[in-house]
Coordinates of C-alpha atoms in Angstrom, one line a residue:
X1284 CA 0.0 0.0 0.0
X1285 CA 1.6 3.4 -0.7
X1286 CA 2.1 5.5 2.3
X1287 CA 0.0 8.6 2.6
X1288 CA 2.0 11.9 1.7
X1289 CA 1.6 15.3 3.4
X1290 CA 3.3 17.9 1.0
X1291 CA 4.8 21.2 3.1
X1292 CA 4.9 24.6 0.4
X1293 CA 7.1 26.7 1.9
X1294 CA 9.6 29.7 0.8
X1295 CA 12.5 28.3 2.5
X1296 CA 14.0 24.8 4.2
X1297 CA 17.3 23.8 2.6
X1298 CA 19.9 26.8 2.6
X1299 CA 18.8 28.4 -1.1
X1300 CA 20.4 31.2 0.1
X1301 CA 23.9 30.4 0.0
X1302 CA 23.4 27.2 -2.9
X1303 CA 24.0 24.7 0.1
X1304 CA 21.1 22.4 -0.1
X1305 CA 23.1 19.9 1.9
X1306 CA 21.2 21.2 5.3
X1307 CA 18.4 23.4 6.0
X1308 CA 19.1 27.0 6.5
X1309 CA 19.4 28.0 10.4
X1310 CA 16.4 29.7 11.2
X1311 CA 13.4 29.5 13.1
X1312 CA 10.9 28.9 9.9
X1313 CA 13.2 25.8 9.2
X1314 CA 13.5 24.2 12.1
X1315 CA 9.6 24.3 12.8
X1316 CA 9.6 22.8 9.0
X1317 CA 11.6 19.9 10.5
X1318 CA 10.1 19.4 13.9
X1319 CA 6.7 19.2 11.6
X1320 CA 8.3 16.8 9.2
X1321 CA 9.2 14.3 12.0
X1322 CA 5.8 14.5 13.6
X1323 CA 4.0 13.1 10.0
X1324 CA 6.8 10.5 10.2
X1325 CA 6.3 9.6 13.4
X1326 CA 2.5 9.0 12.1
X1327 CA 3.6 6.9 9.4
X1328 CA 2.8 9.4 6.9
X1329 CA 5.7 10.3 4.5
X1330 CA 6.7 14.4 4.5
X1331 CA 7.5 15.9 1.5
X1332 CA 8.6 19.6 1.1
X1333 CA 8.5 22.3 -2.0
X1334 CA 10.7 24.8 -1.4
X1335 CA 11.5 28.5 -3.4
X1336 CA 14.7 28.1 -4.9
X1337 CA 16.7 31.2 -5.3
X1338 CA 19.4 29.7 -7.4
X1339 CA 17.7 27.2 -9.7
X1340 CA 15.0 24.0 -9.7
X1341 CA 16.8 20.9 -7.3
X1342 CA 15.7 17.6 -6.2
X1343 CA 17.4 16.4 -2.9
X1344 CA 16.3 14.5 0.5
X1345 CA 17.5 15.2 4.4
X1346 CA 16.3 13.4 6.8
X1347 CA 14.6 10.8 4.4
X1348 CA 12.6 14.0 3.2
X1349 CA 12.0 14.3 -0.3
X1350 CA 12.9 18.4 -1.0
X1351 CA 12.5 19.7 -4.1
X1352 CA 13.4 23.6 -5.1
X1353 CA 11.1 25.4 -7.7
X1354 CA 12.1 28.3 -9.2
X1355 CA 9.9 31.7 -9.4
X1356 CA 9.1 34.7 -10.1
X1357 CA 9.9 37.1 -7.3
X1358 CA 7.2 39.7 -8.2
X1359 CA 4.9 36.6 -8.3
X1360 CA 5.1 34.1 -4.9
X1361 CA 0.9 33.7 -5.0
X1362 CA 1.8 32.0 -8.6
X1363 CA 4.6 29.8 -7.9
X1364 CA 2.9 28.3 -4.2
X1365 CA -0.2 27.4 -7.1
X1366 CA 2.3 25.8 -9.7
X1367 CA 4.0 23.6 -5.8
X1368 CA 0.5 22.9 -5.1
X1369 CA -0.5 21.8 -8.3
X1370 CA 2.3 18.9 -7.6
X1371 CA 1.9 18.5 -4.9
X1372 CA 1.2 14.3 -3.5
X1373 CA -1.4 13.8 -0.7
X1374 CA -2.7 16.5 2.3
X1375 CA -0.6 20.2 1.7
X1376 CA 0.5 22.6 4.1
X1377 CA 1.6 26.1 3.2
X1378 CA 4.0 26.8 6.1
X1379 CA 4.7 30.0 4.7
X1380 CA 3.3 33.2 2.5
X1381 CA 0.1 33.1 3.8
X1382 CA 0.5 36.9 3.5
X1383 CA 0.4 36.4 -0.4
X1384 CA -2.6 36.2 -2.8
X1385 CA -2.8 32.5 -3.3
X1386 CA -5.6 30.4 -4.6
X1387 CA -5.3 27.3 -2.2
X1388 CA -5.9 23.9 -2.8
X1389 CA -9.4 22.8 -1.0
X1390 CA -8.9 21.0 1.9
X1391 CA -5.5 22.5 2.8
X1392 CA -3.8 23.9 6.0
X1393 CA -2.5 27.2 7.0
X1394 CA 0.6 27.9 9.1
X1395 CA 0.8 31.6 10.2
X1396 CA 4.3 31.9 11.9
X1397 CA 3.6 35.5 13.3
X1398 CA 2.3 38.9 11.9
X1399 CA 5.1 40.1 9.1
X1400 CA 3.8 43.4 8.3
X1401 CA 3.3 44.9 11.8
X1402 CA 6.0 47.8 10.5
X1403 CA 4.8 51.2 12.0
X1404 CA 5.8 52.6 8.5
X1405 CA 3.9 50.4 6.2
X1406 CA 1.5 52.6 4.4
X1407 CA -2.3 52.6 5.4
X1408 CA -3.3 51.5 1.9
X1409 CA -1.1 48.6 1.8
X1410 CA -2.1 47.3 5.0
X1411 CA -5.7 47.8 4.1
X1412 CA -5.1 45.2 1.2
X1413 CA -3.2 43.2 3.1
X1414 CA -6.1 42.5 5.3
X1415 CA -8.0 41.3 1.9
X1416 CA -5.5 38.9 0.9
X1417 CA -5.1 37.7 4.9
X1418 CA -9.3 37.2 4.7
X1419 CA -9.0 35.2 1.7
X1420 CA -6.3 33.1 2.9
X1421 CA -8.8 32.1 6.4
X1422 CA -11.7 31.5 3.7
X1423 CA -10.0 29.1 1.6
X1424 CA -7.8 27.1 4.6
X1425 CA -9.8 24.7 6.6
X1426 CA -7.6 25.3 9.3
X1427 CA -5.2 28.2 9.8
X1428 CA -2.2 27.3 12.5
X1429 CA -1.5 30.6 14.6
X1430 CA 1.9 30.3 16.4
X1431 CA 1.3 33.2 18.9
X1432 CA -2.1 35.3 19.9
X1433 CA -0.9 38.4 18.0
X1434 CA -2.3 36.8 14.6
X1435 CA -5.4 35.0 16.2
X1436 CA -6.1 39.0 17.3
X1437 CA -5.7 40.3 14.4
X1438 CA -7.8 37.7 12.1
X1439 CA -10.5 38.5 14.7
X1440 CA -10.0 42.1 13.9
X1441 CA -10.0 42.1 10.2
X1442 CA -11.3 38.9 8.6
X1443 CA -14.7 37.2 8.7
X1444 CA -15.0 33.6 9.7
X1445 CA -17.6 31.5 12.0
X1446 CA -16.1 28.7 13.3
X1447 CA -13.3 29.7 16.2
X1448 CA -12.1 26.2 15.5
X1449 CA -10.6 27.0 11.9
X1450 CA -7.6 29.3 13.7
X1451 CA -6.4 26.8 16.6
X1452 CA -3.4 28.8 18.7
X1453 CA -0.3 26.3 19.0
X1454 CA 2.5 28.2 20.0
X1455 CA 6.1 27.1 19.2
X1456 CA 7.2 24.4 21.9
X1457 CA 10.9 24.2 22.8
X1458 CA 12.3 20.0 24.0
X1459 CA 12.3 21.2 27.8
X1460 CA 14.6 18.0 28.2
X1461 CA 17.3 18.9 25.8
X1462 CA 17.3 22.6 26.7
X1463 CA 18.8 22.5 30.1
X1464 CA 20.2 25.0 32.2
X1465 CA 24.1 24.1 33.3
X1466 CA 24.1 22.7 36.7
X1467 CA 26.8 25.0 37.9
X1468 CA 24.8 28.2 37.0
X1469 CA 25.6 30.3 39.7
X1470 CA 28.2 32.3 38.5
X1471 CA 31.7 32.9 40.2
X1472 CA 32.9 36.8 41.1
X1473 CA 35.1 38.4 38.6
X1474 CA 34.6 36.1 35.4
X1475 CA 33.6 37.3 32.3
X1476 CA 30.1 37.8 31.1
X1477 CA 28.2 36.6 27.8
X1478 CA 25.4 38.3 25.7
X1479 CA 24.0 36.3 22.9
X1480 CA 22.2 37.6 20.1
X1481 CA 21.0 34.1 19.0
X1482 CA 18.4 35.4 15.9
X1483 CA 19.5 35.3 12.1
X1484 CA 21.4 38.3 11.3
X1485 CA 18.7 40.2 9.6
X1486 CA 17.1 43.6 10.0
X1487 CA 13.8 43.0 11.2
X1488 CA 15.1 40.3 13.9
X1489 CA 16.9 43.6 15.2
X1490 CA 20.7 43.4 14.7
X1491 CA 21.1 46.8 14.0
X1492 CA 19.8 48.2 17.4
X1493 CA 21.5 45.1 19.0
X1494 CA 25.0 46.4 17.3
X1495 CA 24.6 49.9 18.7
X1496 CA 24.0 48.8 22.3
X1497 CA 26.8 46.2 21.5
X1498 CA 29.1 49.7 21.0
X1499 CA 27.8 51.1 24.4
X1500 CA 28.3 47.6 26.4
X1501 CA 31.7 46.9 25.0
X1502 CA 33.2 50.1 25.9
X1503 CA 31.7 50.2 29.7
X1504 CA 31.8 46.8 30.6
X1505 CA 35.9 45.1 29.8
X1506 CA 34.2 41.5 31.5
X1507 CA 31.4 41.4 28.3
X1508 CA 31.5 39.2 25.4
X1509 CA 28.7 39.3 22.7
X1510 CA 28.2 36.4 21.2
X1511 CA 25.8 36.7 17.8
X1512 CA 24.6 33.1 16.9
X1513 CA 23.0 33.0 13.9
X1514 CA 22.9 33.0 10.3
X1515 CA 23.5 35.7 7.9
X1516 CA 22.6 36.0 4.5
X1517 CA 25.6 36.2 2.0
X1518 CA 25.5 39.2 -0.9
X1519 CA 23.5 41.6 1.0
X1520 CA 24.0 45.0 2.8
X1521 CA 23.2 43.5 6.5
X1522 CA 26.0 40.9 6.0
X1523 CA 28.5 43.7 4.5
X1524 CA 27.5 45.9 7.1
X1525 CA 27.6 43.8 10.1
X1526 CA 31.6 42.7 8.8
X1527 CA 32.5 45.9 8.8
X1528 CA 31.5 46.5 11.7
X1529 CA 33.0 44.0 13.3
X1530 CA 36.3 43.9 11.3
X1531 CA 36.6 47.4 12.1
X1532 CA 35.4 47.5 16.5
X1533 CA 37.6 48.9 18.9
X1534 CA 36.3 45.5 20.5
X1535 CA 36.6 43.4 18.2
X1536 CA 38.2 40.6 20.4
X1537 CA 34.9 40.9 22.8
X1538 CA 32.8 39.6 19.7
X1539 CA 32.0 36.6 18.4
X1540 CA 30.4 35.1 15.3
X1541 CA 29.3 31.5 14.9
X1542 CA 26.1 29.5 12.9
X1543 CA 25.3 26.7 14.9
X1544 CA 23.9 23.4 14.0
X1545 CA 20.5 22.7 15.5
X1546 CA 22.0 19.9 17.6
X1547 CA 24.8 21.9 18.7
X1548 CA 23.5 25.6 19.3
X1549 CA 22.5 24.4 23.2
X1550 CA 25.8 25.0 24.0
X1551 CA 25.3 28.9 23.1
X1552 CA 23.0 28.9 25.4
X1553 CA 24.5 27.2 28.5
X1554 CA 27.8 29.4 28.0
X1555 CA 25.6 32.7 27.9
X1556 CA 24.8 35.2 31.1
X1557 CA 21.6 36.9 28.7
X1558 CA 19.8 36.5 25.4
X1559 CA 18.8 39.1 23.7
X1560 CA 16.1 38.9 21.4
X1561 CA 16.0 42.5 19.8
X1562 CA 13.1 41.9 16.9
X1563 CA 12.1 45.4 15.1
X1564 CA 8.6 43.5 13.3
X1565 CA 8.1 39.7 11.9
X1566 CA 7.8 37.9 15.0
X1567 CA 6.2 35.0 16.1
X1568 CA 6.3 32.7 19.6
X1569 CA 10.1 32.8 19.0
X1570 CA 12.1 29.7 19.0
X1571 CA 15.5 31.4 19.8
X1572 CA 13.7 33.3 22.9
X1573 CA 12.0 29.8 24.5
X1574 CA 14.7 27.8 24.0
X1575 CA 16.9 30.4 25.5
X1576 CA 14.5 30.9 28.3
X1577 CA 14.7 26.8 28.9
X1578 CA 18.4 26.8 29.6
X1579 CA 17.4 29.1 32.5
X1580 CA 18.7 32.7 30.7
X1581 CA 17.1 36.0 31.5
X1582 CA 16.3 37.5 28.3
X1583 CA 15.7 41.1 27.5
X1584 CA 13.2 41.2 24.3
X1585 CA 11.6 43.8 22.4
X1586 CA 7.6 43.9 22.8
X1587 CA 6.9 42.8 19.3
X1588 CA 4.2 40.1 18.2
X1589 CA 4.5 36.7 19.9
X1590 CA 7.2 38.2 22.2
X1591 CA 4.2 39.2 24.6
X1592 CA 3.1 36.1 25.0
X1593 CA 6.0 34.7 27.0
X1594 CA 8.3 37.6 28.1
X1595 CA 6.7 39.4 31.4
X1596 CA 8.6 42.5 32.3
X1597 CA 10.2 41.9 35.9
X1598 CA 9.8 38.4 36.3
X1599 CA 11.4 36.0 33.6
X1600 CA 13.4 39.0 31.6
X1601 CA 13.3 42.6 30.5
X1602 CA 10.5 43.7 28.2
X1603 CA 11.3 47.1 26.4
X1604 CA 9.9 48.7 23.0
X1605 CA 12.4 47.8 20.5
X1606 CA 14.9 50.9 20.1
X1607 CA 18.7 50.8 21.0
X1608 CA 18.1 52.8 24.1
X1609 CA 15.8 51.2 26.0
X1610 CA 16.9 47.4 24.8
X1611 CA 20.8 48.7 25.8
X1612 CA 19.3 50.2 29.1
X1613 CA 17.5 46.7 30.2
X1614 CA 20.8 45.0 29.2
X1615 CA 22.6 47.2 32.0
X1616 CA 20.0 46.4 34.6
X1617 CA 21.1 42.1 34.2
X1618 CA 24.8 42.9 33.8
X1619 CA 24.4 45.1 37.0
X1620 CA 22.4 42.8 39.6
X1621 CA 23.4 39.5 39.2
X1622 CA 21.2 37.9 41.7
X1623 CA 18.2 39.5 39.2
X1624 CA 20.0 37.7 36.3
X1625 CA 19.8 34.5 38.4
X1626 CA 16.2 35.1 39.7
X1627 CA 14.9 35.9 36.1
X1628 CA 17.0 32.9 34.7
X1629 CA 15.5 30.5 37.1
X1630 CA 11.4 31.6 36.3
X1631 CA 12.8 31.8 32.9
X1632 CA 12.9 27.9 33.0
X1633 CA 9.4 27.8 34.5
X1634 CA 8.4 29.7 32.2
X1635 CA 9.6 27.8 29.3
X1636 CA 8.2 24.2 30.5
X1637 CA 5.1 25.5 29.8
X1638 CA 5.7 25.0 26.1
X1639 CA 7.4 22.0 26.4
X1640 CA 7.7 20.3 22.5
X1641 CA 5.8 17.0 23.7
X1642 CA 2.2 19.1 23.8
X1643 CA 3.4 20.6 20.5
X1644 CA 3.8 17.2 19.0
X1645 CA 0.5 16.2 20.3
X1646 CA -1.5 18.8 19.2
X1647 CA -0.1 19.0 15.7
X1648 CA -0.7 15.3 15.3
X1649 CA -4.2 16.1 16.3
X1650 CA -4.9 18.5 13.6
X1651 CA -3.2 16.4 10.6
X1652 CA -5.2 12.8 11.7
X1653 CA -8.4 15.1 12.3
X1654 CA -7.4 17.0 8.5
X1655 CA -6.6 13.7 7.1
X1656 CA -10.3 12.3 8.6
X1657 CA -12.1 14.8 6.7
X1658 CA -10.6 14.2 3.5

């Protein structure tokens, strides 16, 4: 009997943005891809992605996932997620560019991974449309997956729907048993301190105010490191920018640059004093943020989409708006008062078993047998 396929449409898994198809790219969007694609394993389903290929059409497999690239049209996303879906083998799921005009396939789900165009600058008009093509992706989807409240809010706001069921709120999980804080926390006088930016290095996940505060830490505090964890994009002006920087920082010895593996990056967290997670707009029930939080790390985050959700001011980290000032001015508060750092850290943790990656499993299973039912 041939094995039931659910097909994942999203705009990026394997790294398409440096030509390395050999592994996904490290971001948050990718891992959640994977996590998904071993829950439909785990059912005995078979997970297959389509992907937007930057670089050219590919065929290639991880994990004993078949992953194909399609090339596109950048002025014309909606199109190429109908041409993947048109392929597409068994149950789909666009994980991604939900935000685009796209005729779905009947019968389909809906992943929104938190609200992308909350940008104070975005013009009324587009916004207004926006809201159009976010309606018409709520009526077509059966079921629309909302990481964080933010976008269950704002579908209530804007877009007409009965059933309360269609938009189920899962938040991202983080493996509570994996991401472990160090049992020698408790930090010795005198030794140096770590700040780790552990986000993609993008604009909208902040790494522009998180360099400018990085300027202001570096010169006050000699014990500071700043560690920035994440991927950056090759060929564009955040990746020139951020070298110069770097290459050129009185500092420069104090900072630090690594990708890490998604098996290896809990050891960024364990060796790290705060996280900061600096997000401008585009955010969801961050991955970077709970797993950081379930290594028992204070973290001091902008008040940006699914942020809110987890981050409460005072008790588990530092919740500012997301300017340089106020983010570098919550960073001094930790450095200063270590037994707050440890205090924070430690309800951090409680925090973060709260969205422990077993209920995350389970309810996602729930939704694809319950999908797959129906159909």
């Amino acid at each position: 009997m041939k094995q039931t396929s659910v097909t994942i449409l999203t705009h990026s898994f394997l790294d398409g943005y440096t030509q390395n198809i050999s592994r996904p790219f490290g971001g948050g969007l990718e891992r959640y891809i994977l996590s998904l694609c071993r829950v439909i394993a785990a059912m005995g389903l078979q997970p297959i992605v389509y992907q937007l290929s930057y670089f050219g059409s590919f065929d290639s497999e991880y994990e004993s996932i078949p992953v194909r690239g399609w090339t596109y049209d950048t002025e014309r996303i909606g199109a190429a997620f109908e041409t993947m879906a048109a392929a597409a083998e068994g149950l789909i799921i666009y994980a991604s560019c939900i935000w685009q005009p796209i005729r779905y396939r009947p019968g389909s789900i809906g992943i929104c991974h938190g609200i992308s165009w909350d940008r104070q600058a975005m013009p009324h008009q587009a916004k207004l449309e926006l809201a159009s093509v976010i309606n018409n992706a709520v009526s077509q989807l059966d079921v629309v997956v909302s990481v964080d409240s933010q976008f269950l809010t704002y579908c209530r706001s804007v877009c007409e729907f009965i059933d309360s069921r269609r938009i189920p709120l899962l938040p991202n999980s983080v493996d509570t048993s994996w991401f472990t804080p160090p049992t020698d926390k408790d930090e010795a006088g005198g030794q140096m301190l770590r700040i780790l930016y552990p986000r993609r290095l993008s604009f909208e996940r902040g790494i522009v105010p998180m360099m400018l505060l990085a300027d202001s830490i570096l010169r006050d505090y000699p014990n500071v490191i700043i560690e920035f964890a994440g991927e950056l994009v090759e060929n564009t002006p955040v990746a020139a920018a951020f070298r110069l920087w770097r290459d050129a920082h009185l500092h420069q010895a104090r900072i630090e640059q690594r990708v890490y593996d998604f098996d290896d990056v809990r050891s960024a967290y364990i060796n790290a004093d705060i996280a900061v997670i600096p997000t401008i707009y585009s955010e969801g029930t961050s991955l970077a943020c709970l797993e950081a939080m379930s290594c028992g790390l204070p973290v001091v985050a902008s008040n940006v989409g699914g942020l809110n959700d987890i981050v409460i001011d005072g008790l588990n980290g530092r919740k500012t708006p997301p300017s340089s000032a106020s983010l570098e001015a919550a960073v001094r508060s930790l450095l200063d008062n270590k037994e707050e750092r440890l205090r924070m850290g430690r309800m951090a943790r409680q925090t973060a078993l709260s969205f422990d990656h077993g209920k995350w499993e389970a309810a996602w299973t729930a939704i694809i047998a319950e999908q797959l039912a129906d159909h």
